[in-house]
PDB file of C-alpha atoms in Angstrom:
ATOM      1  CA  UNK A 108       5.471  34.442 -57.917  1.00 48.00           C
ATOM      2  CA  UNK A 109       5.374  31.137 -55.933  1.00 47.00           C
ATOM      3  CA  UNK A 110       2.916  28.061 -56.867  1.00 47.00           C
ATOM      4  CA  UNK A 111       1.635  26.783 -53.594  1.00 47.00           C
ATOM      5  CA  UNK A 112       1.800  22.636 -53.566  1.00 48.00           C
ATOM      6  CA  UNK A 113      -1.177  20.820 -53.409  1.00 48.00           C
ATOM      7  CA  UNK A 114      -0.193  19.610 -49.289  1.00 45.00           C
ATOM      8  CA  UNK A 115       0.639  23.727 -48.533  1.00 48.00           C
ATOM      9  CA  UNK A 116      -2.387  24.970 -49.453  1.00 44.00           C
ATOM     10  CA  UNK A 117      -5.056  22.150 -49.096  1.00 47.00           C
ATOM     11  CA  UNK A 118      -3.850  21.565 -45.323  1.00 48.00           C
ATOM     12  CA  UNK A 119      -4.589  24.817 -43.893  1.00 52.00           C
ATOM     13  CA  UNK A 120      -7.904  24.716 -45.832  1.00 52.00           C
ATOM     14  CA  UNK A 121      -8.960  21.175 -43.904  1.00 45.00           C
ATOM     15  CA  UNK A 122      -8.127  22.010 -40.510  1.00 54.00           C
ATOM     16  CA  UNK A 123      -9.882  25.443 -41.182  1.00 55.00           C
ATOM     17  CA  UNK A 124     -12.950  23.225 -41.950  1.00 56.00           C
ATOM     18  CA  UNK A 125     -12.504  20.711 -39.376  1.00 54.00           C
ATOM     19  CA  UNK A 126     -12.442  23.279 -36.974  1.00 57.00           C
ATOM     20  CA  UNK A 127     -15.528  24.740 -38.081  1.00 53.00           C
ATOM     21  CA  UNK A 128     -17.581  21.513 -37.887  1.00 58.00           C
ATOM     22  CA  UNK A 129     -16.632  20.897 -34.525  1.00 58.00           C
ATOM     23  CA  UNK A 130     -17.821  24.299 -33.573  1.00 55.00           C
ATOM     24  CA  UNK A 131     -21.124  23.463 -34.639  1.00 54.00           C
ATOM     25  CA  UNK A 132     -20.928  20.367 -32.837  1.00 46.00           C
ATOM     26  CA  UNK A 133     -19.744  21.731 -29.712  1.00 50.00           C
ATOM     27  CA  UNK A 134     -21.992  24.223 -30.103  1.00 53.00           C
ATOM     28  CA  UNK A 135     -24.994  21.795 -30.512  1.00 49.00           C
ATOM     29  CA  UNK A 136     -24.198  20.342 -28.186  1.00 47.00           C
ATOM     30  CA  UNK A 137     -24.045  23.162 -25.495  1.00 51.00           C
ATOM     31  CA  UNK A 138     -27.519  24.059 -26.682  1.00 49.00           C
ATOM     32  CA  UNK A 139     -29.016  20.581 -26.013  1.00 46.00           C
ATOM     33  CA  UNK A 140     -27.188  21.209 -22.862  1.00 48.00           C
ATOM     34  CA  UNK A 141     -28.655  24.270 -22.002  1.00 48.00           C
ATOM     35  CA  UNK A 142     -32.406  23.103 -22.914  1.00 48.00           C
ATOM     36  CA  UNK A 143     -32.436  19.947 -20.700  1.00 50.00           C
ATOM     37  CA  UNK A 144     -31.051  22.089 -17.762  1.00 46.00           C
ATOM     38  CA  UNK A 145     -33.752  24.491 -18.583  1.00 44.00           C
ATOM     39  CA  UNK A 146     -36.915  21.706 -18.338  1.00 45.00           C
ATOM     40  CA  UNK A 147     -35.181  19.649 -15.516  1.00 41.00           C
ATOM     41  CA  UNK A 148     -34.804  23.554 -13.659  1.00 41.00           C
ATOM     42  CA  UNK A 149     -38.880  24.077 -14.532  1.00 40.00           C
ATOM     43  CA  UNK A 150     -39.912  20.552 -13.634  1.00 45.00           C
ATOM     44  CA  UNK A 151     -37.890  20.748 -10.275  1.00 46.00           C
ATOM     45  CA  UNK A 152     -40.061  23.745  -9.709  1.00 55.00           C
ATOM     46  CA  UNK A 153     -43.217  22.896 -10.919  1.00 71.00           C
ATOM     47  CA  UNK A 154     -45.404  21.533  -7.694  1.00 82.00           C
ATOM     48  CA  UNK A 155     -46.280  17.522  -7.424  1.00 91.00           C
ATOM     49  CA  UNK A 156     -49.953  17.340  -8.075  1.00 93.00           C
ATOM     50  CA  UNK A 157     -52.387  14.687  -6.472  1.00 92.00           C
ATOM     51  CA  UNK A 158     -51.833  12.582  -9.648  1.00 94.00           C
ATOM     52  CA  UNK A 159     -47.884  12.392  -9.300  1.00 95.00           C
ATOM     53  CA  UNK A 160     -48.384  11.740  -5.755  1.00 96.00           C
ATOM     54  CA  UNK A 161     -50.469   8.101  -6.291  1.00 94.00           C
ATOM     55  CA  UNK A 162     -48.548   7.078  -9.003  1.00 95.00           C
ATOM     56  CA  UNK A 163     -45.351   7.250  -6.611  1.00 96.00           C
ATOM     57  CA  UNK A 164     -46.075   6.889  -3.277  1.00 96.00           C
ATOM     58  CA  UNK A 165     -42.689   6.674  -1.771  1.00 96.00           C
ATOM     59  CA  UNK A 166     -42.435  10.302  -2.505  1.00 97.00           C
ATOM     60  CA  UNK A 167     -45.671  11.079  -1.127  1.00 97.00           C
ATOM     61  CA  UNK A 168     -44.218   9.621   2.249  1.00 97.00           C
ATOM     62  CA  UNK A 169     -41.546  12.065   1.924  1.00 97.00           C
ATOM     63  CA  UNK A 170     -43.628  14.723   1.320  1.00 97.00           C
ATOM     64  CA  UNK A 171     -45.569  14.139   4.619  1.00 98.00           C
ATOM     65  CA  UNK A 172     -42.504  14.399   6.600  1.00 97.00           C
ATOM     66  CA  UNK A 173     -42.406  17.520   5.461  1.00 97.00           C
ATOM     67  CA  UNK A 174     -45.542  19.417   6.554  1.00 97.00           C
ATOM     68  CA  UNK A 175     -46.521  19.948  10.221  1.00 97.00           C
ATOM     69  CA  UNK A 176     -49.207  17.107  11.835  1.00 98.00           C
ATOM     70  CA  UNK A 177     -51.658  20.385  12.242  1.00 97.00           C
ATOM     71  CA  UNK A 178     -51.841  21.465   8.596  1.00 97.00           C
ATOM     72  CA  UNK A 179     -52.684  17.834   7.815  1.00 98.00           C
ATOM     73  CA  UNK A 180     -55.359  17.608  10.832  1.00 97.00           C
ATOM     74  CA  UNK A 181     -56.521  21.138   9.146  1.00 97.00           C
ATOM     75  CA  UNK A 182     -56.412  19.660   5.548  1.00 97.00           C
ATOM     76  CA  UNK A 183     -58.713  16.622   6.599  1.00 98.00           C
ATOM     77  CA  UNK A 184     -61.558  18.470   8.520  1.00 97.00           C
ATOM     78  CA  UNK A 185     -62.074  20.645   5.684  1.00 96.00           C
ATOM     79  CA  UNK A 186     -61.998  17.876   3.413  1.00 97.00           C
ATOM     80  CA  UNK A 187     -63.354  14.821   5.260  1.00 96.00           C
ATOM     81  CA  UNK A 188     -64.948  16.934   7.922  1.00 96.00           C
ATOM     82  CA  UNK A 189     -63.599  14.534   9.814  1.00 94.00           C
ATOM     83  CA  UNK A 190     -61.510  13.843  13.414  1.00 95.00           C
ATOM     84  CA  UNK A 191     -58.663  11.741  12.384  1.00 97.00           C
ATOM     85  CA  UNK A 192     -56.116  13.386  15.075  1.00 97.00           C
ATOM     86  CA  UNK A 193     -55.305  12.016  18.589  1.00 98.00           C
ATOM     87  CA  UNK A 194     -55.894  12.940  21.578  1.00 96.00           C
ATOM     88  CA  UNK A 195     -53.278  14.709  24.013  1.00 96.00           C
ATOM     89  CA  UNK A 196     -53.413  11.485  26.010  1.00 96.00           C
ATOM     90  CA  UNK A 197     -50.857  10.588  23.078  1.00 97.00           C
ATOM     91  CA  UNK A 198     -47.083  12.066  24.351  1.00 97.00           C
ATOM     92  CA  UNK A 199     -43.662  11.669  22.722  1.00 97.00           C
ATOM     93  CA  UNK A 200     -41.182   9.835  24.675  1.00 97.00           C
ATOM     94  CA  UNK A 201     -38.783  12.942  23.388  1.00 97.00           C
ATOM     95  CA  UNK A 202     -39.170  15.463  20.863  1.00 96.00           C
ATOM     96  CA  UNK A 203     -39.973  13.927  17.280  1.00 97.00           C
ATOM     97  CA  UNK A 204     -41.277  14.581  13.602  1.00 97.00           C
ATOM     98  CA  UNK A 205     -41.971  11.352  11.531  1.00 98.00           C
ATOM     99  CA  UNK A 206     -44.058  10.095   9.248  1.00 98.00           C
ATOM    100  CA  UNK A 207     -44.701   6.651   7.542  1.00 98.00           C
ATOM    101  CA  UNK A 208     -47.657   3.603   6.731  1.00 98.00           C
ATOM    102  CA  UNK A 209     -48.984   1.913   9.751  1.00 98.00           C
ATOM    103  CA  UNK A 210     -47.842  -1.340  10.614  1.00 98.00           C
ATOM    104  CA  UNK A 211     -50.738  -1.944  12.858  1.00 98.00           C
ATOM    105  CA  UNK A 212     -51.665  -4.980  15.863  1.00 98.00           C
ATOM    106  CA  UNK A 213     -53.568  -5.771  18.766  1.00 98.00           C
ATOM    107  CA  UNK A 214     -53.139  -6.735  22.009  1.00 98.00           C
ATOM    108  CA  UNK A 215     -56.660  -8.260  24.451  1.00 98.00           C
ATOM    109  CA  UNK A 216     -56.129  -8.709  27.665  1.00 97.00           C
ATOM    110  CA  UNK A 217     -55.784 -12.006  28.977  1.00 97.00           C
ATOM    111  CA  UNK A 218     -54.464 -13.346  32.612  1.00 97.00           C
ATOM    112  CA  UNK A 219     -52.324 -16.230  30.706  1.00 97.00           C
ATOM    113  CA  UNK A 220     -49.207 -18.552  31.096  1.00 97.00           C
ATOM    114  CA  UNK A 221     -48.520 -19.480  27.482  1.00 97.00           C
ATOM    115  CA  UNK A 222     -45.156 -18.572  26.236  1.00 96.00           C
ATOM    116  CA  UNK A 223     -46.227 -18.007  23.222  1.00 97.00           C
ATOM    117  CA  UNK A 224     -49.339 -15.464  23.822  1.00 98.00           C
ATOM    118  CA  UNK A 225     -47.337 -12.614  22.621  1.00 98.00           C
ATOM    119  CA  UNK A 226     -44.994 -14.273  19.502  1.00 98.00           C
ATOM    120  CA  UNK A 227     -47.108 -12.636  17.169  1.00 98.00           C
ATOM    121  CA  UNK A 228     -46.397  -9.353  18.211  1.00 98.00           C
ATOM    122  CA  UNK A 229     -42.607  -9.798  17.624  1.00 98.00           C
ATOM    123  CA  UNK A 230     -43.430 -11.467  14.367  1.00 98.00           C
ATOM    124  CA  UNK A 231     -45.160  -8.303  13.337  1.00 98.00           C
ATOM    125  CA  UNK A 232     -42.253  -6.273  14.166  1.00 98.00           C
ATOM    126  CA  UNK A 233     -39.951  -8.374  11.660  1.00 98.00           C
ATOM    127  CA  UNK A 234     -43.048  -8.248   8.868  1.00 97.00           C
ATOM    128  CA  UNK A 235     -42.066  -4.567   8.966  1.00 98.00           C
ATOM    129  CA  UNK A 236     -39.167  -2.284   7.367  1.00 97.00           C
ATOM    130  CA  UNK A 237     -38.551   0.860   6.450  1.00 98.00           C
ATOM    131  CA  UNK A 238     -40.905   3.682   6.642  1.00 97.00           C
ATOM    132  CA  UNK A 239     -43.243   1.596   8.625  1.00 98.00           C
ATOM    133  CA  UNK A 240     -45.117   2.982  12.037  1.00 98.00           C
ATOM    134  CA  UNK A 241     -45.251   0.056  14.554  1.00 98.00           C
ATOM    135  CA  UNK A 242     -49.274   1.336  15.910  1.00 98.00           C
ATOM    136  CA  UNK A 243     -50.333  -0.785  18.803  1.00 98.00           C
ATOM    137  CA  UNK A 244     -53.530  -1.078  20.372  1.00 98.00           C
ATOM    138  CA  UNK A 245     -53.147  -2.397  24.020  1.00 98.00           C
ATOM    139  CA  UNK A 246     -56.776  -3.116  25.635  1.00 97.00           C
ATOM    140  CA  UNK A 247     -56.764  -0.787  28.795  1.00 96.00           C
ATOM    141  CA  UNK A 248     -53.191  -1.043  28.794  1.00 95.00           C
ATOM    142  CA  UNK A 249     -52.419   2.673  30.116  1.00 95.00           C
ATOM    143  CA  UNK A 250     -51.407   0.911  32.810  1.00 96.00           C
ATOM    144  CA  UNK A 251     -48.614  -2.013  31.146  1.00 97.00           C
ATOM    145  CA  UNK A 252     -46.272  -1.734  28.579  1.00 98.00           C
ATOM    146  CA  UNK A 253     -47.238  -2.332  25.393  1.00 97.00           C
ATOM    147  CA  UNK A 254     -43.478  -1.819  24.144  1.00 98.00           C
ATOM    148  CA  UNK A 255     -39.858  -1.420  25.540  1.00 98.00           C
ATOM    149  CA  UNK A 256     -36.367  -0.806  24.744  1.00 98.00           C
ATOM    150  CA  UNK A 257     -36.171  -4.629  23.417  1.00 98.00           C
ATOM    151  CA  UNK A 258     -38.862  -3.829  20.622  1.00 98.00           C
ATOM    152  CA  UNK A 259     -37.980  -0.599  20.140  1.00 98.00           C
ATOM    153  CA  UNK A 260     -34.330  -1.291  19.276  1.00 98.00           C
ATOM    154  CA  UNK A 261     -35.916  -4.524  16.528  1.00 98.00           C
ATOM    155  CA  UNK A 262     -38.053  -1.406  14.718  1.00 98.00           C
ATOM    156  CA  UNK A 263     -35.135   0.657  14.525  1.00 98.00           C
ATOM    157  CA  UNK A 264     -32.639  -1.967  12.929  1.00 98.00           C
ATOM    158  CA  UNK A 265     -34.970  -2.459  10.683  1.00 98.00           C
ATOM    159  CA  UNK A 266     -35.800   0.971   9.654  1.00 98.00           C
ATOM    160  CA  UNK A 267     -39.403   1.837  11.282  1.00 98.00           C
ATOM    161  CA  UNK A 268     -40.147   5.192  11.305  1.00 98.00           C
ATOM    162  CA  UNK A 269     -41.470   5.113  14.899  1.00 98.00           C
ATOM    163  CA  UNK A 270     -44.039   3.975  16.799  1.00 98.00           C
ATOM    164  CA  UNK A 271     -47.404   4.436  18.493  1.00 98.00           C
ATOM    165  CA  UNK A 272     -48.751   2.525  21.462  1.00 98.00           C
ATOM    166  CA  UNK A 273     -52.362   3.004  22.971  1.00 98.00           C
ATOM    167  CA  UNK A 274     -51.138   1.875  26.392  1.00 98.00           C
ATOM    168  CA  UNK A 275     -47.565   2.365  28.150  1.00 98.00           C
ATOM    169  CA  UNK A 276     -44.383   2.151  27.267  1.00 98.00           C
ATOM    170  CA  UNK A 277     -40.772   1.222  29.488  1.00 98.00           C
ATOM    171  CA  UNK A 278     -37.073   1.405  28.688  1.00 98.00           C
ATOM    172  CA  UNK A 279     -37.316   5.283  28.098  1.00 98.00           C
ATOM    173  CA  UNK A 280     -33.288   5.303  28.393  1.00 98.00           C
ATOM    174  CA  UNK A 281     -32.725   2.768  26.101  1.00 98.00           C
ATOM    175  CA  UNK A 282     -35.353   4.151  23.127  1.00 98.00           C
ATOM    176  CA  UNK A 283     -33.441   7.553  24.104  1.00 98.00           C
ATOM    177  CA  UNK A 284     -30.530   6.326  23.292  1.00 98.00           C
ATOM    178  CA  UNK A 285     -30.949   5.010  19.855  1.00 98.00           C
ATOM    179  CA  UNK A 286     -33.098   8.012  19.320  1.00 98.00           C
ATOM    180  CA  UNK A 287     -36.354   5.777  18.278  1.00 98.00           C
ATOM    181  CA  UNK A 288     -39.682   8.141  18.260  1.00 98.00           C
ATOM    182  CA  UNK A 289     -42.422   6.615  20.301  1.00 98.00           C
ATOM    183  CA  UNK A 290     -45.646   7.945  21.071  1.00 98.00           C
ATOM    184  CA  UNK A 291     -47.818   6.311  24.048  1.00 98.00           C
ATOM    185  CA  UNK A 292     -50.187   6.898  26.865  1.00 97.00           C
ATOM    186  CA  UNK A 293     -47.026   7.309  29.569  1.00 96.00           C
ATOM    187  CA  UNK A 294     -44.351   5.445  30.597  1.00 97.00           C
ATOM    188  CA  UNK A 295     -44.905   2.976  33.228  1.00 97.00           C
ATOM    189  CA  UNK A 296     -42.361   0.029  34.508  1.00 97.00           C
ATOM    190  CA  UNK A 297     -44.879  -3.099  34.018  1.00 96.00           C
ATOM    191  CA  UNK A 298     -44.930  -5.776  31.666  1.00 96.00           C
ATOM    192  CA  UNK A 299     -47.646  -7.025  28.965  1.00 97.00           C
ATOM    193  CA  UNK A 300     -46.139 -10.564  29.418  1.00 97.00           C
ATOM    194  CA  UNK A 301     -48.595 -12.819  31.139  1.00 97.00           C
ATOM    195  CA  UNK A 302     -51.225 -10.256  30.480  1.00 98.00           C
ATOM    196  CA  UNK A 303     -52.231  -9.661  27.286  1.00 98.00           C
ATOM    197  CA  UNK A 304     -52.648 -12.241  24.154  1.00 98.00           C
ATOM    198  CA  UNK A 305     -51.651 -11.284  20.119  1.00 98.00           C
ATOM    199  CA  UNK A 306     -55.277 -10.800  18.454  1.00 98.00           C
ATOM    200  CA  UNK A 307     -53.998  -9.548  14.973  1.00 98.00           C
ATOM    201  CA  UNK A 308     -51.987  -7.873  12.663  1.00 98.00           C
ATOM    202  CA  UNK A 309     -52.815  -5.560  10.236  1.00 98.00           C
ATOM    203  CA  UNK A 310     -56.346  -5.049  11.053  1.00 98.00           C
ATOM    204  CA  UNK A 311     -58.772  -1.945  11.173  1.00 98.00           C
ATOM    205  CA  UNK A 312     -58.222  -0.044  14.842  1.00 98.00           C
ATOM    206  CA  UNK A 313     -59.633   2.503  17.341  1.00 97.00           C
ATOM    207  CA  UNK A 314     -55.966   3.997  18.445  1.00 97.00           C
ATOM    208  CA  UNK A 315     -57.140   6.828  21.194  1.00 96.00           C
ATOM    209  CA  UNK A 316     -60.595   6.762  19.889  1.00 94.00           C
ATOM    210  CA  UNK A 317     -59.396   7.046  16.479  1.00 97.00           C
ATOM    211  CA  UNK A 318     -59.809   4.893  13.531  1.00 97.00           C
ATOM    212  CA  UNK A 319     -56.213   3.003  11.456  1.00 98.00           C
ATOM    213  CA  UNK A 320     -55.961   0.755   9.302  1.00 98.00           C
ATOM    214  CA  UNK A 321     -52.949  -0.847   7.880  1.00 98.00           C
ATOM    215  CA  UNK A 322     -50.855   1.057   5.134  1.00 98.00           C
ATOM    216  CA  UNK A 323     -52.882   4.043   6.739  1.00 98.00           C
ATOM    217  CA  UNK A 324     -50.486   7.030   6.693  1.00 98.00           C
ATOM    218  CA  UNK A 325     -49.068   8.627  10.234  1.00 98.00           C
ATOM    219  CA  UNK A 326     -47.847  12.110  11.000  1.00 98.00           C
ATOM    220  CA  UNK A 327     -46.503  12.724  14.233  1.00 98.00           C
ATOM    221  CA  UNK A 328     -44.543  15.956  15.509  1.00 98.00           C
ATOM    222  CA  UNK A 329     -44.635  17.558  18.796  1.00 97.00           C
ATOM    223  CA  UNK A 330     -47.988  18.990  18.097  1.00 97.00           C
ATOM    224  CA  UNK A 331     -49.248  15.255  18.093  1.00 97.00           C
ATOM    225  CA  UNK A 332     -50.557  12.249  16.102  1.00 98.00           C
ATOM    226  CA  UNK A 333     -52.543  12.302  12.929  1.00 98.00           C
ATOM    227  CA  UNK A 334     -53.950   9.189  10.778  1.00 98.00           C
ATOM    228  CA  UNK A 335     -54.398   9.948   6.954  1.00 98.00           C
ATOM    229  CA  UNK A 336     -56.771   7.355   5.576  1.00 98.00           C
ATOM    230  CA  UNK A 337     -54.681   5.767   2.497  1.00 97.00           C
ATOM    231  CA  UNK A 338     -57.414   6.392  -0.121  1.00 96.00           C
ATOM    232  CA  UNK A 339     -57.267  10.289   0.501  1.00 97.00           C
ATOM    233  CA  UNK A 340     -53.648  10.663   1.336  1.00 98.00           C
ATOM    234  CA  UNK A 341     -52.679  12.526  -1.417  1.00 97.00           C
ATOM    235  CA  UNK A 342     -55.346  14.524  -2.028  1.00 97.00           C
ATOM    236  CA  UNK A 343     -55.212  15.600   1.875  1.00 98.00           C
ATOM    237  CA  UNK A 344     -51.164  16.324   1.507  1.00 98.00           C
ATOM    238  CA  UNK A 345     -51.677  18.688  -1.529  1.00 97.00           C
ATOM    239  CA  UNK A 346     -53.980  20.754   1.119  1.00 97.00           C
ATOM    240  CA  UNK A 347     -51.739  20.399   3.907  1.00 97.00           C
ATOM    241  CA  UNK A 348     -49.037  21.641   1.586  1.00 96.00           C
ATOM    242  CA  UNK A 349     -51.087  24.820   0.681  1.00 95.00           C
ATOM    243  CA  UNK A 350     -51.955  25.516   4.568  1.00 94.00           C
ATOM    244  CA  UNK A 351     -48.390  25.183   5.655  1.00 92.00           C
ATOM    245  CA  UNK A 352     -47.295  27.243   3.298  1.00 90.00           C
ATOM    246  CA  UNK A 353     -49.517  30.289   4.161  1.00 88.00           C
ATOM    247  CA  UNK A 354     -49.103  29.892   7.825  1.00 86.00           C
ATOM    248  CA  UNK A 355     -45.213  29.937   7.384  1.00 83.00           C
ATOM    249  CA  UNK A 356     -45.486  33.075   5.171  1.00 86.00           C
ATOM    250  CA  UNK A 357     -47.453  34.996   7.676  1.00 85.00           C
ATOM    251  CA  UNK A 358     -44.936  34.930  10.265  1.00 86.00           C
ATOM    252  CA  UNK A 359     -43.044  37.755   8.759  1.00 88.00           C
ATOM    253  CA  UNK A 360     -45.733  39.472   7.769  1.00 87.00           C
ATOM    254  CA  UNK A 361     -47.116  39.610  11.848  1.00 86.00           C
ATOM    255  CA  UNK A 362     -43.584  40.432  12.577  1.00 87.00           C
ATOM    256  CA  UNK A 363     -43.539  43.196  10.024  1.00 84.00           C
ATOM    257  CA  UNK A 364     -47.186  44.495  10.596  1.00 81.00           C
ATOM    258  CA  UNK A 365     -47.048  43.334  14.367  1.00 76.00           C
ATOM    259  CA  UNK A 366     -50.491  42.826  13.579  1.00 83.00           C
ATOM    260  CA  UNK A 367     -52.269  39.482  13.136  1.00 84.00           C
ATOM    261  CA  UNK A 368     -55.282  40.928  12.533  1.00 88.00           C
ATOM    262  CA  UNK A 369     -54.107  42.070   9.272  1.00 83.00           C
ATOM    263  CA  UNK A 370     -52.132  38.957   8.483  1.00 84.00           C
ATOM    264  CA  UNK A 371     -55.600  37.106   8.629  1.00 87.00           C
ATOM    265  CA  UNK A 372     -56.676  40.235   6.139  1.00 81.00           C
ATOM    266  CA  UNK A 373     -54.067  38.790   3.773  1.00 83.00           C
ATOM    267  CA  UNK A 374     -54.108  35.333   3.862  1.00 82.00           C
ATOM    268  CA  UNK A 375     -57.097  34.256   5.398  1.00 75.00           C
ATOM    269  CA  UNK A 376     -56.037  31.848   7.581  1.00 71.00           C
ATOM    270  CA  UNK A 377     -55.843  31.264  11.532  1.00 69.00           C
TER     271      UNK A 377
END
């Protein structure tokens, strides 16, 4: 019978033990793993509440681009019981769905030759940046052009969201073209210049007979233009959230049922 030496027989025994501990490790490890997958998977899930919402508002914006300008009109009357929603008067120049914080100014009308009458107005535009919503009041301006393809092509190198003008717009090609959203009263080919005078920036509003103020949030899609007063934003979008939600799963149900009579039955909602 053979004596094993002391490297023979000690050797094997190491590595055997080596390998074990790094079992455990690995397999530690994949449990750690496994548990911080499983809370990130659950808080991914888990819905934003009004608290989360105010403490980052940046995701609150992107939230709101989310949900459809009607849930959020919906969401305000039966919490404000409120109109905060303009009028039809208010058309797209094409197609759109945006939302951001009001950048907002004011235009009074004024037969003037000062060069300068209107230098605030472009000075407001390069106060902005992204996620703002250029909203211009021009004083019965239906007929002149609050904005054009000049201004329009400013917001959108600097990241504006879109804008909205109580009064005309010109340049439709041009904002076309670089695919800025603009909501106004028409389009129309006249100037403001020599016209109107800057009266303010960032002041309260009546936009279509509706009230903004700056940082105010805007949802616009082709349903229209909605103001969400700052201090009830996310409290409104939670609700808005809810109402989209059950109007989006009642389409299959009407489609199943081909009944809407019963989808109301379910979901109480019209």
């Amino acid at each position: 019978m053979k004596c094993r030496t002391g490297v023979s027989w000690i050797m094997p025994n190491v590595q055997r033990r080596n390998s074990a501990r790094r079992g455990m490790v690995l397999g530690a490890a994949a449990a750690i793993l496994a548990a911080g997958c499983l809370s990130l998977a659950i808080h991914a899930d888990a819905p934003l509440t009004e608290t989360d919402y105010q403490r980052d508002p940046a995701r609150m914006i992107e939230a709101y681009r989310h949900v459809e300008a009607a849930s959020v009109s919906d969401a305000e009357e039966q919490l404000l019981h409120e109109k905060h929603y303009m009028s039809h008067r208010m058309q797209a120049v094409f197609p759109t769905k945006f939302a951001g914080t009001a950048l907002t100014v004011l235009l009074k009308k004024e037969e003037n030759k000062d060069p300068d009458a209107l230098t605030g107005m472009l000075t407001a535009i390069d106060s902005g940046g992204p996620g703002s919503v250029y909203v211009m009041k021009v004083e019965d301006g239906a007929d002149f052009a609050g904005m054009g393809g000049l201004m329009g092509t400013a917001m959108s190198s600097r990241g504006f969201a879109g804008a909205v003008i109580d009064g005309g717009v010109r340049d439709i090609a041009q904002l076309k073209r670089i695919g800025f959203p603009v909501y106004a009263t028409g389009p129309v080919p006249s100037t403001s210049v020599g016209h109107y005078r800057f009266s303010g920036v960032n002041i309260p509003l009546e936009v279509d007979g509706t009230h903004v103020e700056a940082n105010d949030i805007i949802v616009a899609d082709q349903d229209g233009v909605v103001v969400v007063p700052r201090a009830r934003a996310a409290e409104v979008l939670i609700l808005a959230q809810k109402l989209d939600f059950s109007e989006h799963s009642m389409y299959p149900v009407i489609e199943k049922l081909h009944s809407i009579v019963e989808a109301v039955k379910q979901f109480g909602r019209i």
